[in-house]
Tab-separated table of C-alpha atoms in Angstrom:
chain	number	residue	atom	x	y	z
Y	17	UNK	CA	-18.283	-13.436	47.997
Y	18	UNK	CA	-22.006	-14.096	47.861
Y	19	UNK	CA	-24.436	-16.526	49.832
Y	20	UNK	CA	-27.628	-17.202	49.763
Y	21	UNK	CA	-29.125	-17.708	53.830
Y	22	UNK	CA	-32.544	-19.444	53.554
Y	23	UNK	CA	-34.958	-19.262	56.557
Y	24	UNK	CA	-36.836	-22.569	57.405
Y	25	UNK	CA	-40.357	-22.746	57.278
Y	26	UNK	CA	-40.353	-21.852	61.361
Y	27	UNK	CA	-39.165	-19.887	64.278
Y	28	UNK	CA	-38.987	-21.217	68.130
Y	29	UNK	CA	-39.052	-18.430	70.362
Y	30	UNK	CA	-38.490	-19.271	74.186
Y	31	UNK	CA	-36.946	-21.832	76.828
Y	32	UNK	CA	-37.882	-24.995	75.767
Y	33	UNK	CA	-35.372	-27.287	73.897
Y	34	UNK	CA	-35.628	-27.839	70.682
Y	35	UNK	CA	-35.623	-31.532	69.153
Y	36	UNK	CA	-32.440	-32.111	67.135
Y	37	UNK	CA	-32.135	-34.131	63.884
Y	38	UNK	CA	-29.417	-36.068	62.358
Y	39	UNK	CA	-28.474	-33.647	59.661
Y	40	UNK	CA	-28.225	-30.613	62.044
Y	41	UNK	CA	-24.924	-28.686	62.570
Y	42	UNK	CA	-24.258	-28.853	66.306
Y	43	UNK	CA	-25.878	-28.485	69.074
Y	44	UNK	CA	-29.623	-27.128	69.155
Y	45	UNK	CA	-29.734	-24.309	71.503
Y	46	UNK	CA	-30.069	-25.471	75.414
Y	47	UNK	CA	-30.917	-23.539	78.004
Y	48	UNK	CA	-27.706	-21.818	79.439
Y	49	UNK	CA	-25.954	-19.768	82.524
Y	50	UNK	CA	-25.721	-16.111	80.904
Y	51	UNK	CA	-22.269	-14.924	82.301
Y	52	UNK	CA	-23.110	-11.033	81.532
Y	53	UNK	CA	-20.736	-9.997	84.100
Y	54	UNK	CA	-21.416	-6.635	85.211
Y	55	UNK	CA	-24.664	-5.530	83.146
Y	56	UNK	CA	-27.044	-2.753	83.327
Y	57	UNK	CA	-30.302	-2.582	81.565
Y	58	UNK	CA	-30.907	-5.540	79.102
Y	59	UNK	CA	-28.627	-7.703	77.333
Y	60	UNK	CA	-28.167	-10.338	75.251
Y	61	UNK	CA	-25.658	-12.603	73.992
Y	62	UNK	CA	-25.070	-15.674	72.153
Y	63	UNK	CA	-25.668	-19.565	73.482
Y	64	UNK	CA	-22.757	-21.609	72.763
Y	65	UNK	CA	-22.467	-23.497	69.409
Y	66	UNK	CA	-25.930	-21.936	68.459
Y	67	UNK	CA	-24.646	-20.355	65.521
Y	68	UNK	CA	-22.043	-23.501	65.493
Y	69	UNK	CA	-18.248	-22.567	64.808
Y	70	UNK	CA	-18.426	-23.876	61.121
Y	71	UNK	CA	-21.402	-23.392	58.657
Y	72	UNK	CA	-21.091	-26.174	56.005
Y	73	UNK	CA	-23.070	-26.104	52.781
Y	74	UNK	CA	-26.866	-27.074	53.083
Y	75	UNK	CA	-26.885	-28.260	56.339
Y	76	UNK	CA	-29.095	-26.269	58.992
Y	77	UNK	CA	-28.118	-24.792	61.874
Y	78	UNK	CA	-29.654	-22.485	65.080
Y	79	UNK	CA	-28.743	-19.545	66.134
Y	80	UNK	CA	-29.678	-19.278	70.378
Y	81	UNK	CA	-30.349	-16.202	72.277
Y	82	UNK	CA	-29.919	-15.814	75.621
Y	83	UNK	CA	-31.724	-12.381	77.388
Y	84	UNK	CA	-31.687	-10.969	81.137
Y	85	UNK	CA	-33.287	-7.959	82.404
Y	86	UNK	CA	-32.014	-5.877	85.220
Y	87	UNK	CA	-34.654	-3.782	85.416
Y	88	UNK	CA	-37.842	-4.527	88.053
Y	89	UNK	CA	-40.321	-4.565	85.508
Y	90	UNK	CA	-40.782	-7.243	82.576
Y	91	UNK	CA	-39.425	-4.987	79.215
Y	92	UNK	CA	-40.496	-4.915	75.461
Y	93	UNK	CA	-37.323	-4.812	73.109
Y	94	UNK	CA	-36.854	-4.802	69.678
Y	95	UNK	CA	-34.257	-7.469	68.243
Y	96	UNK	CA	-32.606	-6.814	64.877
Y	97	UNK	CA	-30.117	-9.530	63.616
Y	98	UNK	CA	-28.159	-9.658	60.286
Y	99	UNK	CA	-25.362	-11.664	58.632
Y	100	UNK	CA	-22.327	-10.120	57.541
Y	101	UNK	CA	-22.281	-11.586	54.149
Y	102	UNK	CA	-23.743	-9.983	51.457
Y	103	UNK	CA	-26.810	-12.413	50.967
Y	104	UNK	CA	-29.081	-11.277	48.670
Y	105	UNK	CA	-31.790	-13.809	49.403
Y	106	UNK	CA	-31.720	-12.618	52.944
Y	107	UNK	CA	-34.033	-9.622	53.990
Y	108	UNK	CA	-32.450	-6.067	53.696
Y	109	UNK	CA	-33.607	-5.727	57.223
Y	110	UNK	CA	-32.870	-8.913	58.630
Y	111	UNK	CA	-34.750	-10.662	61.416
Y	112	UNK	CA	-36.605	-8.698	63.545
Y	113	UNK	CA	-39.025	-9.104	66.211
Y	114	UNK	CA	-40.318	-7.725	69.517
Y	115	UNK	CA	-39.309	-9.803	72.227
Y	116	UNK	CA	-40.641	-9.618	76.257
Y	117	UNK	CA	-38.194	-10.156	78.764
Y	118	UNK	CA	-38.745	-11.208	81.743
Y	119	UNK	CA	-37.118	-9.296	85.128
Y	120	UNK	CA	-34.374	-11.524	86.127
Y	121	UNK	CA	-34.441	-11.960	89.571
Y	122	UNK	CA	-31.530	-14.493	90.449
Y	123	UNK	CA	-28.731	-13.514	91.796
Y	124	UNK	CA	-25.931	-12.577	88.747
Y	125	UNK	CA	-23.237	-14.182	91.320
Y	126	UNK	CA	-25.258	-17.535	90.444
Y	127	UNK	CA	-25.307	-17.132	86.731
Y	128	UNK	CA	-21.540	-17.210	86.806
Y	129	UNK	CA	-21.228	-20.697	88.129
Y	130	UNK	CA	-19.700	-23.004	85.834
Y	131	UNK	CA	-22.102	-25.609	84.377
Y	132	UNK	CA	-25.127	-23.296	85.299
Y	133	UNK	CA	-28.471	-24.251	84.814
Y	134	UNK	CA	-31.574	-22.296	85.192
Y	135	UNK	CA	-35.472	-22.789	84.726
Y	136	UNK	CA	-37.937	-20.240	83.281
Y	137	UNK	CA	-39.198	-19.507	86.619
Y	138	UNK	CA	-35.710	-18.132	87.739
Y	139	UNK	CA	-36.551	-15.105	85.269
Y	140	UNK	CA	-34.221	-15.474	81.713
Y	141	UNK	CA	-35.671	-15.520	78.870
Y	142	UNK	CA	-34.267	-17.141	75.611
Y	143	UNK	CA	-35.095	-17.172	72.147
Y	144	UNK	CA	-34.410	-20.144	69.455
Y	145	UNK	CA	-33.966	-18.965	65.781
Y	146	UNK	CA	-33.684	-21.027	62.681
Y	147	UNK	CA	-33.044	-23.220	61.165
Y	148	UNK	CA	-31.081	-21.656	58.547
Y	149	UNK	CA	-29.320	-23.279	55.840
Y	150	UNK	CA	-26.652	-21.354	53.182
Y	151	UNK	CA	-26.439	-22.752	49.690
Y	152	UNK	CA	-23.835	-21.799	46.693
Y	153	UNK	CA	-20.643	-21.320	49.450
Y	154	UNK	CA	-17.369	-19.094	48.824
Y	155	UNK	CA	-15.210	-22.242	50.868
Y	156	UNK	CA	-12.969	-20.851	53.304
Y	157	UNK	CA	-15.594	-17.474	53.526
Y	158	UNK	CA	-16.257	-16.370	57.405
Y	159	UNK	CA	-19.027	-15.013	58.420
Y	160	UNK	CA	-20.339	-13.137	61.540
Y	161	UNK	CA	-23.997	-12.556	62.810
Y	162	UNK	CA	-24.530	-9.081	64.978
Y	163	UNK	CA	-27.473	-7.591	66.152
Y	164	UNK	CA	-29.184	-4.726	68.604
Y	165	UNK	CA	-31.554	-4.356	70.792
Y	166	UNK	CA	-33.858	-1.490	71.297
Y	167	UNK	CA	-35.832	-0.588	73.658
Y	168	UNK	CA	-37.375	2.401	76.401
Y	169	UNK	CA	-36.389	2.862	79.982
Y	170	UNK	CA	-36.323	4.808	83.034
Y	171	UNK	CA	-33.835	5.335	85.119
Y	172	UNK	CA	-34.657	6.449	88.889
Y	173	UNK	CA	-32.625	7.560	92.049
Y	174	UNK	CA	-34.139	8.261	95.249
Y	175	UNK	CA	-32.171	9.856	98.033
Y	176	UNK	CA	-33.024	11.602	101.516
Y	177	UNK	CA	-31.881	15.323	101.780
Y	178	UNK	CA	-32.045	17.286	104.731
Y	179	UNK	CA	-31.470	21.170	105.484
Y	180	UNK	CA	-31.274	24.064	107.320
Y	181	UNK	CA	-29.729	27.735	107.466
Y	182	UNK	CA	-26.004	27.764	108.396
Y	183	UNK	CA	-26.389	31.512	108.441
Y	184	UNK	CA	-28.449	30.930	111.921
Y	185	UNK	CA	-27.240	27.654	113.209
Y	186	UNK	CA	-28.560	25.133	114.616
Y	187	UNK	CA	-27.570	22.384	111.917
Y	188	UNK	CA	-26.231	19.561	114.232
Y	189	UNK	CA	-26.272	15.846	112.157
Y	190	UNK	CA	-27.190	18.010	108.899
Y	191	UNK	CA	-23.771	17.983	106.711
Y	192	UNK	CA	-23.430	21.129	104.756
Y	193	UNK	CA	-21.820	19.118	101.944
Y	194	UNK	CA	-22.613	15.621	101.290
Y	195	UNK	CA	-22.282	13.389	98.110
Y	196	UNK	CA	-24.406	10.061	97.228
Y	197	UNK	CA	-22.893	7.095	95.021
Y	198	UNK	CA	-24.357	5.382	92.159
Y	199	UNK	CA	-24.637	2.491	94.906
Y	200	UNK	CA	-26.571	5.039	97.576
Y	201	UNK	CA	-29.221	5.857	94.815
Y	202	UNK	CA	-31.251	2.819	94.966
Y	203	UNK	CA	-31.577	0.128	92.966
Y	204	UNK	CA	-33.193	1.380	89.957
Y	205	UNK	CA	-30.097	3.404	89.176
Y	206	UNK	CA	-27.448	0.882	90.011
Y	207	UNK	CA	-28.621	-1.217	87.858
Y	208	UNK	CA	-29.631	1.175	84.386
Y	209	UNK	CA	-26.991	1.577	81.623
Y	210	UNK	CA	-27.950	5.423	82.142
Y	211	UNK	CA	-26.857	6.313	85.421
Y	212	UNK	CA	-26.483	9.109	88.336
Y	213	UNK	CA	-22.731	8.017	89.236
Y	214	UNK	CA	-23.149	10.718	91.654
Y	215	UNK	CA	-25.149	13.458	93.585
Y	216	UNK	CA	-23.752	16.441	95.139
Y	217	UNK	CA	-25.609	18.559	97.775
Y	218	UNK	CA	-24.386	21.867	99.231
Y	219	UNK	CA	-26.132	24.422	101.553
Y	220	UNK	CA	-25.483	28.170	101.698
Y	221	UNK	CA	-27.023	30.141	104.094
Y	222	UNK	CA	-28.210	33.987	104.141
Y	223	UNK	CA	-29.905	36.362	106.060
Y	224	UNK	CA	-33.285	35.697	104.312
Y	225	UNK	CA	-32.730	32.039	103.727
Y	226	UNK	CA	-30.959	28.954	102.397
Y	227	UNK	CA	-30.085	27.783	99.430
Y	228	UNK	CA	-30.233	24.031	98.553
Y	229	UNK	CA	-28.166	23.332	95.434
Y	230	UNK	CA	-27.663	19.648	93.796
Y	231	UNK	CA	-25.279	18.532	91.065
Y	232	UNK	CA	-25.559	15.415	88.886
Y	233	UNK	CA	-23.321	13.760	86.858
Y	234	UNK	CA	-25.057	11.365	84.596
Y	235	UNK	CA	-23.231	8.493	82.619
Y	236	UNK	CA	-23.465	5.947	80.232
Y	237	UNK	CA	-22.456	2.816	81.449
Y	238	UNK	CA	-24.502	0.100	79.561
Y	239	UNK	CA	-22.339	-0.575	76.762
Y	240	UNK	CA	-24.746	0.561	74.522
Y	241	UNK	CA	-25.985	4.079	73.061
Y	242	UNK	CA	-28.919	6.670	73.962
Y	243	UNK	CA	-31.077	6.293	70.832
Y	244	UNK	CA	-31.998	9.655	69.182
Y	245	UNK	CA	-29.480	11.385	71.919
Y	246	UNK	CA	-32.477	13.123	73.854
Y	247	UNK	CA	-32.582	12.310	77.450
Y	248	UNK	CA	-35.809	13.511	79.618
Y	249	UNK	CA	-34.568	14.485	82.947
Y	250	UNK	CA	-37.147	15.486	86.023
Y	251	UNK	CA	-36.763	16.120	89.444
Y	252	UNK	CA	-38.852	15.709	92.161
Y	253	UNK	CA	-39.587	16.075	95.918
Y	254	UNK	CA	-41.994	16.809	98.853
Y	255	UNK	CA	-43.086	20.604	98.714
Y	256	UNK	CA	-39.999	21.543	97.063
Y	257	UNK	CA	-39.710	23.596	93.579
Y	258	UNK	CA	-36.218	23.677	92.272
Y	259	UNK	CA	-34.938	25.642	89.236
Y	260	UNK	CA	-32.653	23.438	87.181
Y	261	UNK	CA	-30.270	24.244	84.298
Y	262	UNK	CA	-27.475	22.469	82.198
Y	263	UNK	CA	-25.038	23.109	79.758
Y	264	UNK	CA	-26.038	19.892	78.714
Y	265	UNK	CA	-29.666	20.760	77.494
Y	266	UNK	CA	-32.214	23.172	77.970
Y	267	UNK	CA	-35.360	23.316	79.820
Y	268	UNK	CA	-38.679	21.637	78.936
Y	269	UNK	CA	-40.811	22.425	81.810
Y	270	UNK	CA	-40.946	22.717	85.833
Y	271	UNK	CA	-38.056	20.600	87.097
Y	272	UNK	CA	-37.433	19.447	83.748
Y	273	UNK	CA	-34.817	19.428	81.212
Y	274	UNK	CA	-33.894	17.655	77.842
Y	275	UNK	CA	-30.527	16.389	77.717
Y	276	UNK	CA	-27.871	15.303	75.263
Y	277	UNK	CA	-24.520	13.741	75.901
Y	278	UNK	CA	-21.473	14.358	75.545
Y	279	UNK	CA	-18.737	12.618	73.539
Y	280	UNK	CA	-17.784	10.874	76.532
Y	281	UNK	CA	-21.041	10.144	77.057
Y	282	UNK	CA	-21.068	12.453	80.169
Y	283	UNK	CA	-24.291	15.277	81.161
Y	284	UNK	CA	-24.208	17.375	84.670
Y	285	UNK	CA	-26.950	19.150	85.606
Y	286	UNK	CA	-27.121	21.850	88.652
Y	287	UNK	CA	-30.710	22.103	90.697
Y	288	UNK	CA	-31.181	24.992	93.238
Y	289	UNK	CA	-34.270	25.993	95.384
Y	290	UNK	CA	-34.412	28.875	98.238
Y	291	UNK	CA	-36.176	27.778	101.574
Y	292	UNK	CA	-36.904	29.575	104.815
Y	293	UNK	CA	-35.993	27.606	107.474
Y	294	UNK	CA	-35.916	27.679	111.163
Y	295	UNK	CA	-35.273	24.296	111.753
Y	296	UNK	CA	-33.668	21.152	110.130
Y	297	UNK	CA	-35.884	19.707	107.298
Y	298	UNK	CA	-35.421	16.514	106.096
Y	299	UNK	CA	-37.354	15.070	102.655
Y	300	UNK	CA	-36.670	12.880	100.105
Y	301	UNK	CA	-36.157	13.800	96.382
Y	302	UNK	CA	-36.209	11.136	93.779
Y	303	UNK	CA	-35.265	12.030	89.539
Y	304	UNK	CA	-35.484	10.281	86.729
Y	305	UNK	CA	-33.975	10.152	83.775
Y	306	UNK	CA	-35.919	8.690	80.022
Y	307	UNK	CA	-34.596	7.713	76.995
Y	308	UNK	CA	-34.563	4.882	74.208
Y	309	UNK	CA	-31.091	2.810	74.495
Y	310	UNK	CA	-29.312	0.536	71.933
Y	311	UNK	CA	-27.566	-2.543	73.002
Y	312	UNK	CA	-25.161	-3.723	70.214
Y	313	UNK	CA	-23.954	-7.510	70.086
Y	314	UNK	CA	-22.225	-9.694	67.727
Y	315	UNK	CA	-21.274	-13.604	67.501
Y	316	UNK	CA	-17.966	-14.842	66.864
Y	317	UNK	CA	-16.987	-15.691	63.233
Y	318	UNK	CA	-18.459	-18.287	61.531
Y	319	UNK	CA	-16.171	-20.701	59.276
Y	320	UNK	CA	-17.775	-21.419	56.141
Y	321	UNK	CA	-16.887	-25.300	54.955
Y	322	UNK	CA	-17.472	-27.577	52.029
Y	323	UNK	CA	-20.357	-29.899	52.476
């Protein structure tokens, strides 16, 4: 089953509509409500009927993107779309381009009304491809178009810690144990398809001091992949100096490892530091965790009519 997929002499990129003619398949792209449910990082899918649900012979079509961003600032990804059919006239490596997208900034519980509309200024971003046109059809062929985006991030959680030696007393309102939520870690981490899920602390006390120990668990959650597998992690904090370690990695400087996931897409890593208290401390430690990520999407199948 071979096609040939043409590109037209141009490409729209943005939010603006595009001006249909007569002999156009369907519906030119229009700005649309998202729907992502619950997404982390950025993400992408496609606007209805842009590809349209049949393809027929010589007559263009669109193919709409639709983008948001969950991450505070405005991101650079890489989009790479591709047919399913073997076309040779079609570029081995597809359509590609480096797209900006905007933070998105309205609420998601918005985006899910139905009949949603929403202006650039409300922080989506959209891109219009095409139009395309397929000559010398298998009839009755399908076709699908799927696609990834690439792109660099940083995940961050920032959470208070306080401590003292349970060995001497003294520790009223400081919890020897106490966990923190994906939710409790600020924003930055709720939102990321890399996440803390959750942050243990514990304190054990001594004669000549306390220990502070943390435990992460670190998840991917984004529906995508980590890109190259390496994850940078790095803790943090106010006049501390922790020693961290993981089965997970190894070391690649002060308060630093390099991390790789597991097939469940799972890391811990285990932070300790010794202070000398004689009082309750309280500080705030904040880690990060960066790495490339791959967001994989793909439009429904494409019915391939006679003209």
């Amino acid at each position: 089953m071979k096609a040939w997929l043409m590109l037209a002499l141009f490409l729209l990129a943005g939010c603006a509509s595009l001006n249909q003619e007569d002999d156009l398949q369907g519906s030119a792209p229009q700005f649309q409500c998202p729907s992502f449910k619950e997404a982390r990082g950025v993400v992408v899918d496609f606007i209805q009927y842009a590809p349209p649900e049949e393809v027929r012979e010589d007559k263009p079509f669109f193919i709409g993107l639709k983008f948001a961003n969950y991450f505070d600032d405005v991101m650079s990804v890489d989009l790479s779309l591709q047919d399913t059919l073997d076309a040779p006239n079609f570029p081995d490596e597809g359509v590609k381009q480096t797209i900006i997208v905007d933070s998105a900034f309205v609420d998601e519980q918005t985006w899910r009304q139905p009949g949603c509309r929403l202006s650039e200024e409300e922080g989506l971003t959209e891109l219009s491809l095409g139009p395309y046109t397929y000559s010398n059809l298998d009839f009755d062929d399908q076709t699908s178009f799927i696609g990834t985006l690439k792109y660099s991030a940083v995940t961050e959680a920032s959470f208070p810690v306080c401590a003292y030696n349970p060995a001497e007393g003294g520790g009223s309102g400081c919890p020897l144990t106490q966990n923190y939520n994906a939710a409790s870690l600020g924003y930055r981490n709720e939102k990321a398809p890399l996440a803390f899920t959750s942050v243990e602390k514990r304190l054990v006390g001594s004669q000549t001091g306390v220990t502070l120990q943390l435990f992460f668990d670190i998840e991917n959650i984004g529906g995508g992949t980590v890109s190259g597998e390496d994850i940078d992690f790095v803790l943090g904090g106010e006049e501390t100096s922790f020693i961290c370690y993981s089965e997970h990695g190894k070391a690649s400087g002060a308060q630093q490892l390099r991390l790789r996931l597991d097939e469940n897409d799972h890391a811990t890593v285990e932070c300790e530091t010794t202070l000398s208290l004689d009082r309750v401390q309280a500080f705030t430690l904040t880690t990060e965790l960066a790495y490339a990520y791959v967001y994989p999407f793909q439009s429904d199948s494409l019915k391939i009519m006679d003209s």
